[in-house]
Coordinates of C-alpha atoms and ligand atoms in Angstrom, one line a residue:
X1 CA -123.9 -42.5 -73.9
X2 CA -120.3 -42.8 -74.1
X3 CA -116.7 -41.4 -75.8
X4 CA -115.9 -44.1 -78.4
X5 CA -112.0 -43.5 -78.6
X6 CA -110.4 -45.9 -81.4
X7 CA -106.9 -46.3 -80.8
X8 CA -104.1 -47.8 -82.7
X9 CA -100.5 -50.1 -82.1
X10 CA -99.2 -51.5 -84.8
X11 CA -95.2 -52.1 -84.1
X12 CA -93.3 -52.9 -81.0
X13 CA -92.6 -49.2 -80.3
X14 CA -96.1 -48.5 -80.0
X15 CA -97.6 -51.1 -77.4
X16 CA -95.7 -49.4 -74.1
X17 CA -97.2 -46.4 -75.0
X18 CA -100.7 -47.9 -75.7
X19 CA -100.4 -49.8 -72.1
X20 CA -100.0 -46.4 -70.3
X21 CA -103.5 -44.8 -72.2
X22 CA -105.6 -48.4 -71.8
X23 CA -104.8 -48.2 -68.3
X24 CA -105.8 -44.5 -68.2
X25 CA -108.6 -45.1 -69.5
X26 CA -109.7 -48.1 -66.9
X27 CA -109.1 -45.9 -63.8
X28 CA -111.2 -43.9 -65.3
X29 CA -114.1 -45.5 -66.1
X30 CA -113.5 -47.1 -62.8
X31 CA -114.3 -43.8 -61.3
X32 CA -117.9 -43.7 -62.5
X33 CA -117.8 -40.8 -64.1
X34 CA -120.7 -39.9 -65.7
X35 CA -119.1 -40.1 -69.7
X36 CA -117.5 -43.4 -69.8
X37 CA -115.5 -44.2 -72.5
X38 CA -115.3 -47.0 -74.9
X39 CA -112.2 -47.6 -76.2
X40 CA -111.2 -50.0 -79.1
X41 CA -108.1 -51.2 -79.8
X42 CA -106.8 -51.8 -83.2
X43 CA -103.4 -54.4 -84.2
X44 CA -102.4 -53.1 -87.9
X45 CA -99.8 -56.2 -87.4
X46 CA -97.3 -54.1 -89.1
X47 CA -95.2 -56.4 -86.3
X48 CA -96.6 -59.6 -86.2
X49 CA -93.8 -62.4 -84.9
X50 CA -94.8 -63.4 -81.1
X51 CA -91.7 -62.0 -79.9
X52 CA -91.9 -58.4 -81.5
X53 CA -96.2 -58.6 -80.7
X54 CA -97.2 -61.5 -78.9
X55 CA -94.9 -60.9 -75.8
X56 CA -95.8 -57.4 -75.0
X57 CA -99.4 -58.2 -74.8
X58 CA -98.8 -60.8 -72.2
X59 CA -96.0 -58.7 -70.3
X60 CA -98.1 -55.4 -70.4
X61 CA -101.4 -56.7 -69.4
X62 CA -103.0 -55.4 -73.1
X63 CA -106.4 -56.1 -73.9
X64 CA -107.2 -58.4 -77.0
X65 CA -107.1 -56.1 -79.3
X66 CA -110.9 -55.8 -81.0
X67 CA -109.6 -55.8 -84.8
X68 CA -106.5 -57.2 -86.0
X69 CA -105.3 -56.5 -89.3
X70 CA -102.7 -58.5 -90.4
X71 CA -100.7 -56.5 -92.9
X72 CA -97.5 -57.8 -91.9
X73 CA -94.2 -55.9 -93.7
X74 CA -93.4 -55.1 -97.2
X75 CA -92.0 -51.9 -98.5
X76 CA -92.8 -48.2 -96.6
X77 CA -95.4 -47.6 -99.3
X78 CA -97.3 -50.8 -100.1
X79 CA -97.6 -51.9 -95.8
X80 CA -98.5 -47.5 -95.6
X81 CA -100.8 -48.9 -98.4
X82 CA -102.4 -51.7 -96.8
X83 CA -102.7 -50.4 -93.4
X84 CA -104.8 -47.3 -94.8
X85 CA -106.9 -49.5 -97.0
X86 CA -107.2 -51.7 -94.1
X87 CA -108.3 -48.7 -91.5
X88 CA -110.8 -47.1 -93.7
X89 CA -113.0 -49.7 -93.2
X90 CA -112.5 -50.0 -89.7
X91 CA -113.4 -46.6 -89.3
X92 CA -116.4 -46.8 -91.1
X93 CA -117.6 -49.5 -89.2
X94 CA -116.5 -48.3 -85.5
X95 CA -116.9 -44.8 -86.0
X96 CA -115.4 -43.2 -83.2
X97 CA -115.0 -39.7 -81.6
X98 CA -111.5 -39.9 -81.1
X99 CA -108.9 -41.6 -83.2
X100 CA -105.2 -42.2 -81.1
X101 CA -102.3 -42.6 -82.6
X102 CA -98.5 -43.2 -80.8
X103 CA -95.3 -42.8 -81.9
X104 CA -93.5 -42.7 -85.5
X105 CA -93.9 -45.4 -87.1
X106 CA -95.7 -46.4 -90.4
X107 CA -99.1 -47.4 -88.9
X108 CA -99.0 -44.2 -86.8
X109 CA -99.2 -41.9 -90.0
X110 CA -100.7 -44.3 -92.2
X111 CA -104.1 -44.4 -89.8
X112 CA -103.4 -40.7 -89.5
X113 CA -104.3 -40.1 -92.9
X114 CA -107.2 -42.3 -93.1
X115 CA -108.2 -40.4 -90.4
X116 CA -108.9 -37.4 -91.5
X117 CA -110.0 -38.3 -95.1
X118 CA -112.6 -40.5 -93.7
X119 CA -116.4 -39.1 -92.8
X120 CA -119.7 -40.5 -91.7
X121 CA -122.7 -39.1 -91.2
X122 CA -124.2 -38.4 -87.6
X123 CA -127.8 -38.2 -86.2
X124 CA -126.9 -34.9 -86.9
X125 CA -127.0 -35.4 -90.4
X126 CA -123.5 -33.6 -91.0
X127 CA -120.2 -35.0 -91.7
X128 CA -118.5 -36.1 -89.0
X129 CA -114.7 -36.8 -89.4
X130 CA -113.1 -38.1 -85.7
X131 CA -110.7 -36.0 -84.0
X132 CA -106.9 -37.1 -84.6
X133 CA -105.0 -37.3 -81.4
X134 CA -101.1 -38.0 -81.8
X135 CA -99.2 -38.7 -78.5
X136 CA -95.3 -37.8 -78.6
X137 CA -96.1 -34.9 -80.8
X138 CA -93.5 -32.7 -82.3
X139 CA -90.2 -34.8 -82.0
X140 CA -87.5 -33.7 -84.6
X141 CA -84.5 -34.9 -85.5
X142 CA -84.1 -32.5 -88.7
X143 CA -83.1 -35.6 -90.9
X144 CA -85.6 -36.5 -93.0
X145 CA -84.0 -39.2 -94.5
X146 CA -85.5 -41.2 -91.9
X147 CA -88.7 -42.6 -92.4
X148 CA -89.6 -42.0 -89.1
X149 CA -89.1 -38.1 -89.4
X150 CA -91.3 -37.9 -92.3
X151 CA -94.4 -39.7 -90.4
X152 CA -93.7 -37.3 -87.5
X153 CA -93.9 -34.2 -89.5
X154 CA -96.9 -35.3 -91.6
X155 CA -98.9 -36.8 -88.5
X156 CA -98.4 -33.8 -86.8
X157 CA -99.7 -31.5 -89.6
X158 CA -102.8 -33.6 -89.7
X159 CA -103.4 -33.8 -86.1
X160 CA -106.3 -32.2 -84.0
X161 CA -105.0 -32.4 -80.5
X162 CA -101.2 -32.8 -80.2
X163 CA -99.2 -34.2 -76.9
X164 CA -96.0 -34.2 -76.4
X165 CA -93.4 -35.3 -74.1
X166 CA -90.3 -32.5 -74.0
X167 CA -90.1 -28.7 -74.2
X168 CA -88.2 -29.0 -77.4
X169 CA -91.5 -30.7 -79.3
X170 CA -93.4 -27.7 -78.0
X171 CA -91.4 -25.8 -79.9
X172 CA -90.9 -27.3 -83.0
X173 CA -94.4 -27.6 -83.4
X174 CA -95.1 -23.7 -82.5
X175 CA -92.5 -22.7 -85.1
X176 CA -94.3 -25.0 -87.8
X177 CA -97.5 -23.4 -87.5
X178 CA -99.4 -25.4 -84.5
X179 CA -101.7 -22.9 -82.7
X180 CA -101.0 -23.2 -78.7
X181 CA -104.2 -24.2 -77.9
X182 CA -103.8 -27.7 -79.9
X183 CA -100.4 -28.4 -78.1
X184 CA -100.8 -30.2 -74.5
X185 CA -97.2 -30.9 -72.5
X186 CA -98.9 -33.8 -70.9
X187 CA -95.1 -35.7 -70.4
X188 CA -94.4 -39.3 -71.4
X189 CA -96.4 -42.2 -71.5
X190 CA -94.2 -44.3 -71.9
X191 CA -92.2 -43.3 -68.9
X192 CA -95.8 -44.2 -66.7
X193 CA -95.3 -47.5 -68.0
X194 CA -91.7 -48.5 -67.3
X195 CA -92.6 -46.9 -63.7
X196 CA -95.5 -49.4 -63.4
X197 CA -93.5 -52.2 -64.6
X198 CA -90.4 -51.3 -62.9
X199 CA -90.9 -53.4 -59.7
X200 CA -92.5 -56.3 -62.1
X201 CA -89.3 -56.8 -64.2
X202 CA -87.2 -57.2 -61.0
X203 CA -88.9 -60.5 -60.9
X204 CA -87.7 -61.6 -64.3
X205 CA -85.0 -64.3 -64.4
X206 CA -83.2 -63.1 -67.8
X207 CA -80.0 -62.1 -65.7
X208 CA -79.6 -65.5 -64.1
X209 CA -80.5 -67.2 -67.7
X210 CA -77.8 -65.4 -69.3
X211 CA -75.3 -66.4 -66.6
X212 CA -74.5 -62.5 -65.9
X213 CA -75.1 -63.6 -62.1
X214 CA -71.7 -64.2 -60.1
X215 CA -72.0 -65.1 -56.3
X216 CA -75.7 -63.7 -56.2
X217 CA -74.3 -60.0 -58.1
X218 CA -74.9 -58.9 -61.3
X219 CA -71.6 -58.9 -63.3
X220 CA -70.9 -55.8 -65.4
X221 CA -72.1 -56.4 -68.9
X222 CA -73.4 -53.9 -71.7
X223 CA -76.4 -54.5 -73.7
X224 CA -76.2 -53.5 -77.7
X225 CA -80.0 -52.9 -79.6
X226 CA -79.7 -52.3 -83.6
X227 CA -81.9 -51.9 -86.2
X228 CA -82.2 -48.6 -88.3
X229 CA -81.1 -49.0 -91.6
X230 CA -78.9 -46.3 -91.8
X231 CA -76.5 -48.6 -89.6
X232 CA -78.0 -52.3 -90.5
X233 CA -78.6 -52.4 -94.0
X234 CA -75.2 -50.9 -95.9
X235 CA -72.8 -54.5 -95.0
X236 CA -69.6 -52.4 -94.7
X237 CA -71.2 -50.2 -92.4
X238 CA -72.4 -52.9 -90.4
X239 CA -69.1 -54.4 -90.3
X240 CA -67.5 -52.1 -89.1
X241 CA -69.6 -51.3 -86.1
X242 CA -69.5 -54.7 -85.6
X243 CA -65.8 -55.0 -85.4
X244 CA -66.3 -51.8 -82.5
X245 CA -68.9 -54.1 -80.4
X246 CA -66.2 -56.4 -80.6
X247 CA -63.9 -54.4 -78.9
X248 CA -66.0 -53.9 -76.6
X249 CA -67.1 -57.2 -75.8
X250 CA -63.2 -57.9 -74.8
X251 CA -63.8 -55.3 -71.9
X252 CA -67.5 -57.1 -70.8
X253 CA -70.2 -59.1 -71.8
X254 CA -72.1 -57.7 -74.8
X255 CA -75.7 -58.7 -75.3
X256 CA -77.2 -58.5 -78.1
X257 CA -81.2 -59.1 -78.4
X258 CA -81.5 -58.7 -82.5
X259 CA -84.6 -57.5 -84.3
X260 CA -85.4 -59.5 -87.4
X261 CA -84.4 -57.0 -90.1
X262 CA -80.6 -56.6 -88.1
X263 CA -80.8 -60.6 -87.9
X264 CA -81.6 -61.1 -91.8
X265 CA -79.1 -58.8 -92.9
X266 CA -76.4 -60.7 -90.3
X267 CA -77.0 -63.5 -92.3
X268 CA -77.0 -62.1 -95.9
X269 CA -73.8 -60.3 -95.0
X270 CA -72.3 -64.0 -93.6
X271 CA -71.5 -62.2 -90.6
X272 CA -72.0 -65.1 -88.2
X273 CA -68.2 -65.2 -86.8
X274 CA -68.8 -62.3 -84.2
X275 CA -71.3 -64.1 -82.3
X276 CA -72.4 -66.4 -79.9
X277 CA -75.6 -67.9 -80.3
X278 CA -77.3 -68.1 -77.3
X279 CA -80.1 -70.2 -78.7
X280 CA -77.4 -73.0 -78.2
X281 CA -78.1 -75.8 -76.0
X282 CA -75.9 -75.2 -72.9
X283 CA -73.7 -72.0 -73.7
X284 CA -69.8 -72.1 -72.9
X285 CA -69.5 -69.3 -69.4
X286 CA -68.7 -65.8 -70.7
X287 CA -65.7 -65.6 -69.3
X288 CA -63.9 -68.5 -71.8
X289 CA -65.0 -66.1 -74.6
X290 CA -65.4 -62.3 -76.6
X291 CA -67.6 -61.9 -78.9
X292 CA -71.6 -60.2 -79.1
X293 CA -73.7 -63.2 -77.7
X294 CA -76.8 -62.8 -79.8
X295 CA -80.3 -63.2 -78.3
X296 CA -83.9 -63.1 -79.8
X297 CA -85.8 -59.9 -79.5
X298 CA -86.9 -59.6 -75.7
X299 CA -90.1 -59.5 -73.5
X300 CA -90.6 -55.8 -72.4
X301 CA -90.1 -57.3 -68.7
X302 CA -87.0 -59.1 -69.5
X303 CA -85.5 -55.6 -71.6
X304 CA -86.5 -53.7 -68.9
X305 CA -84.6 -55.6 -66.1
X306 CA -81.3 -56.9 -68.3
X307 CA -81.5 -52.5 -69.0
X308 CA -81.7 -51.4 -65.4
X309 CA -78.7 -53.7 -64.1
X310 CA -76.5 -52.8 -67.1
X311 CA -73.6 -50.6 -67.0
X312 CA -74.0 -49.3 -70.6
X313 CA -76.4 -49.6 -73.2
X314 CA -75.3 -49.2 -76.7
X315 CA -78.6 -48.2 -79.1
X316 CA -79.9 -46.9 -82.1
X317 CA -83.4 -47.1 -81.0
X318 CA -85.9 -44.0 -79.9
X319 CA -87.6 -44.9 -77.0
X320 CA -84.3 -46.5 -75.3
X321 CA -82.8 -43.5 -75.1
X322 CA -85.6 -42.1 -73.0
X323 CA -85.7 -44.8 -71.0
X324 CA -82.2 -45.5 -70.0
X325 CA -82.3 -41.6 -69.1
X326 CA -84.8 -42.7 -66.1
X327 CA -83.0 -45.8 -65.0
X328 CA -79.9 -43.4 -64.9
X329 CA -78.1 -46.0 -67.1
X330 CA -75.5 -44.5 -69.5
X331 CA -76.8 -44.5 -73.3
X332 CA -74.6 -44.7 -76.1
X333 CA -76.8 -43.1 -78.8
X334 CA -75.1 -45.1 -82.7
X335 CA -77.0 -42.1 -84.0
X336 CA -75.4 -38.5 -85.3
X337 CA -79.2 -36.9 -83.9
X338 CA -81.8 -37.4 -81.8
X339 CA -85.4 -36.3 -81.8
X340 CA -85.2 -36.7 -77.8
X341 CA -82.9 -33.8 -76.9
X342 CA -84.4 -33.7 -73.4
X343 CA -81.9 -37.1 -73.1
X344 CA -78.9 -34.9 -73.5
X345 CA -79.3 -32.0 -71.5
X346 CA -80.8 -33.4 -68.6
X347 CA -80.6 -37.4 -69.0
X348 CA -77.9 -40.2 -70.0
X349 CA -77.5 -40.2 -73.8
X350 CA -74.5 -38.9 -75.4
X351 CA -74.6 -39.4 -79.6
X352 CA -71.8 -41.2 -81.0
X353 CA -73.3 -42.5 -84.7
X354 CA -71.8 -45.2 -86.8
X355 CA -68.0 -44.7 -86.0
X356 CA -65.7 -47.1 -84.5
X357 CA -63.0 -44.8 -82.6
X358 CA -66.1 -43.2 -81.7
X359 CA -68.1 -46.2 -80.0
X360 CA -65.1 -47.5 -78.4
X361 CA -63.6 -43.9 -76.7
X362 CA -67.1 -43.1 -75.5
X363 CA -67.4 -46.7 -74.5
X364 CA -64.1 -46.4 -72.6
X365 CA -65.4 -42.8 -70.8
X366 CA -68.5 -43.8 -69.3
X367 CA -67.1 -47.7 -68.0
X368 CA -64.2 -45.7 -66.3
X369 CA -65.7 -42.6 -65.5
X370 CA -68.0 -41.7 -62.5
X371 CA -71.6 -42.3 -63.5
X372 CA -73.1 -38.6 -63.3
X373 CA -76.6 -38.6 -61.8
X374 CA -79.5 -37.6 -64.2
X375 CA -82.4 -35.2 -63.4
X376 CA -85.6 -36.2 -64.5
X377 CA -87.3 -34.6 -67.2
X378 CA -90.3 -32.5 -66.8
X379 CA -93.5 -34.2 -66.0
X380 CA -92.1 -37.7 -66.5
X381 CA -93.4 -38.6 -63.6
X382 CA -95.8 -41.8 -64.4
X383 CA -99.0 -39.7 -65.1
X384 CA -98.9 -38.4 -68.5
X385 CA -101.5 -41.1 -69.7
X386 CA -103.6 -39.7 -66.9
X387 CA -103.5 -35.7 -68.4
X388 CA -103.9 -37.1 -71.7
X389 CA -107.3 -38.9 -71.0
X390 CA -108.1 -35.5 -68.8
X391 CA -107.8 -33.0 -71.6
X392 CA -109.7 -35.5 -73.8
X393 CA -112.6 -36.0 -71.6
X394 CA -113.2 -32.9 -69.5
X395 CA -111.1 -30.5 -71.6
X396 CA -111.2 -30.6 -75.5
X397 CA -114.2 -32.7 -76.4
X398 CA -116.5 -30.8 -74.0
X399 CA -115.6 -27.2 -75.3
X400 CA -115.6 -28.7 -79.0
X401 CA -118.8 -29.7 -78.6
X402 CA -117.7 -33.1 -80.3
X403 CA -120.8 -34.7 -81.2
X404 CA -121.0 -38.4 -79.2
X405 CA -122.8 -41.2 -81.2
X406 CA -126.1 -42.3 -80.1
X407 CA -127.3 -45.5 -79.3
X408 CA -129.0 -46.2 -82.5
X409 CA -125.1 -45.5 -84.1
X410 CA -123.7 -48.1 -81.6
X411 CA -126.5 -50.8 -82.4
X412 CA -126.1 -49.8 -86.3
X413 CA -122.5 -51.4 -85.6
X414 CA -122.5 -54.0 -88.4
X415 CA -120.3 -57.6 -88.0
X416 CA -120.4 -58.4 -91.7
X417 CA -118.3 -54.8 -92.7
X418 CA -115.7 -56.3 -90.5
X419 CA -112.5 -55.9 -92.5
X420 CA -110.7 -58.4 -94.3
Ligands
UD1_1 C1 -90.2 -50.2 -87.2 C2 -90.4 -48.7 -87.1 C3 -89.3 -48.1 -86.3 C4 -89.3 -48.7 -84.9 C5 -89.1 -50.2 -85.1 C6 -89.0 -50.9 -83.8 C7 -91.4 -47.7 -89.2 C8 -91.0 -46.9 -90.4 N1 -90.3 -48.1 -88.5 O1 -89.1 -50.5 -87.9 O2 -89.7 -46.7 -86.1 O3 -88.2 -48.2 -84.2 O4 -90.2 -50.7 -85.9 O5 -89.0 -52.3 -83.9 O6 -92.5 -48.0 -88.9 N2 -90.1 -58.1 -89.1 C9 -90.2 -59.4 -88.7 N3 -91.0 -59.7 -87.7 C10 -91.8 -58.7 -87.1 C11 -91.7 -57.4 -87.5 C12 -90.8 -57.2 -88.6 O7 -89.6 -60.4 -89.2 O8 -92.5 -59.0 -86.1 C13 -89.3 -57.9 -90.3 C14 -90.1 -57.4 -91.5 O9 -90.5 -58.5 -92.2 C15 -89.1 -56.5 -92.2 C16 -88.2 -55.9 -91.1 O10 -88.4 -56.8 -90.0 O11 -88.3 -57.3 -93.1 C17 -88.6 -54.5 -90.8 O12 -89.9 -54.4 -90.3 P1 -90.7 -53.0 -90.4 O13 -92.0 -53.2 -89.8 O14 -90.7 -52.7 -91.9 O15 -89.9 -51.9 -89.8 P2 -88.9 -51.9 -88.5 O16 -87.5 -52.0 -89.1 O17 -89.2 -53.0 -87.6

């Protein structure tokens, strides 16, 4: 007998986090405990090109993941769409106890739904729908014109057992309704990663590659990540944070590691002229130049050690800002909110949004200031993979009285209902 916990990844976001629960899960089955669990793995390929997937697989020690589904990107509804029509059948076939889901993004609340409109029947001979677990519960940045914010709130509605990384998500989910007894403070997984990783990455070569090494020391330099498309898509708007970064790279090396969508709508909006390709055969030294040398999308490894030697990160992303709060590297948030709040008060991150004078003065304050020493937010201590798998295994399921399947299930498991 055995748990049969199904979890999902499905964008780049979502595989740190994953890393932190598959090891979890190892350690303990490693311990011989007397309920081991099985635990599936399932690619929706909502990211799919080797540098936004392929990479973090090798670089986090993932496991082959057992189903990969291929949907690849198209608008929010149609890959929501596919990635539900997709996971239904999944389901049916694996039928789990426990469905995990990470994160914000599309495949998170698209297999959230499925989820829990999706039923078997047990030896029992009762419906059985899996419990929904969603990891980094209850994050809000009160704008719901990003997507993201809408697949946190309606996850979160539809989850079973919620757990969540900050003090503010335990709120926010208490004043939507959440009974206490459904919200575990477990702290954040993917904090345990970067903590495992950490000594790994100082082994990576990316600072030498990008000639940001002078006499055996790291030079100052900044790093810039953008990709929302409240800043990416609108070409005047884009411009004119471009023409900040700019600035900026005058003062010290920007580097820029592009995600596709930022890099497509670079090209549509011919704004070639304020970069350096670094894809170029032997690039020119920095100093003989300004402008935003443009790299592909990083190896979590590589990301992780170019981040931890920087003197400034400039971001739009979520997960950065959490991140750069433990490396005690100063975040420039090109946001108006943040969902993380914990990243203010007690971390790095200062929020700047989308203006120019804005970027550059803040830009300006932290290069010439005195860089103030984070704390470290509660229970990010490397372990919150660790509660989580506790409160599954010994807490919730056992006083549930979740029914496991039996053998006869397990055997029943047919390859031909494999999905497309
Ligand atoms: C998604 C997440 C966002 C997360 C981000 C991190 C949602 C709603 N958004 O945004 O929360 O911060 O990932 O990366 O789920 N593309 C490629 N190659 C890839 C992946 C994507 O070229 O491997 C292209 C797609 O074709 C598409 C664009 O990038 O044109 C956007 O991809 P999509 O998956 O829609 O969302 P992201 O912007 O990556």
């Amino acid at each position: 007998m055995a748990i049969k916990i199904l979890s999902v990844v499905g964008a780049r976001p979502n595989f740190m986090k994953i890393a932190a629960i598959c090891e979890a899960v190892r350690e303990y089955n490693a311990s011989g405990k007397p309920l081991p669990i099985d635990h599936v793995l399932v690619h929706t390929g909502q990211h799919y090109d080797a540098n936004m997937s392929d990479m973090f697989f090798n670089d986090l020690e993932l496991p082959t993941p057992s189903l990969f589904l291929g949907v690849g990107s198209g608008s929010h509804s149609v890959q929501t769409a596919k990635i539900m029509e997709s996971f239904e059948k999944v389901l049916l076939v694996e039928k789990p106890n426990v469905v995990i889901v990470v994160g914000d993004v599309n495949s998170t609340v698209a297999c959230a739904l499925v989820a829990k409109k999706t039923s078997w029947t047990v030896v029992t001979e009762r419906d059985f729908i899996p419990k929904l677990v969603h990891v980094e519960a209850g994050l809000r940045s009160f704008d719901r014109s990003m997507p993201e914010e809408v697949n946190r709130i309606v996850t979160d509605a539809l989850s079973d057992i919620l757990f969540t990384t900050e003090e503010s998500a335990n709120q926010n989910l208490k004043r939507e309704g959440v009974p206490d007894e459904k919200i575990h403070f477990v702290g954040n997984v993917m904090i345990d990663t970067l903590l495992r990783y950490r000594s790994k990455a100082r082994e990576s070569t990316i600072l030498k590659d990008l000639q940001l090494f002078d006499k055996d020391q790291a030079r100052p330099y900044a790093i810039l990540t953008l990709h929302r498309p409240a800043n990416v898509d609108d070409p005047e708007t884009l411009t004119k944070m471009l023409d900040a970064f700019l600035e900026i790279s005058r003062d010290m090396p920007l580097v820029f590691p592009a995600h596709p969508r930022t890099l497509k709508q670079i090209q549509e909006a011919d704004l070639g002229d304020y970069f350096v390709d670094h894809f170029m055969e032997r690039p020119e030294p920095w100093d003989s130049r300004v402008r935003i040398r443009l790299l592909p999308p990083l190896g979590y490894l590589d990301f992780l050690q170019l981040m931890s030697m920087a003197q400034v990160v400039l971001t739009d992303s979520g997960g950065i800002q959490e991140e750069t709060t433990i490396l005690g590297v100063p975040c420039i948030t090109l946001r108006d909110n943040t969902e993380r709040p914990v990243t203010l008060t007690d971390g790095t991150n200062v929020l700047v949004g989308s203006d120019c004078k804005k970027i550059i003065e803040e830009f300006t304050r932290v290069v010439k200031g005195q860089r103030e020493i984070p704390s470290t937010p509660q229970l990010w201590d490397g372990h919150a993979a660790k509660r989580i798998i506790r409160v599954l295994v010994e807490g919730e399921l056992g006083s549930a009285g979740l029914p496991l399947p039996s053998q006869a299930d397990a055997i029943s498991k047919i390859d031909s209902q494999q999905p497309d």
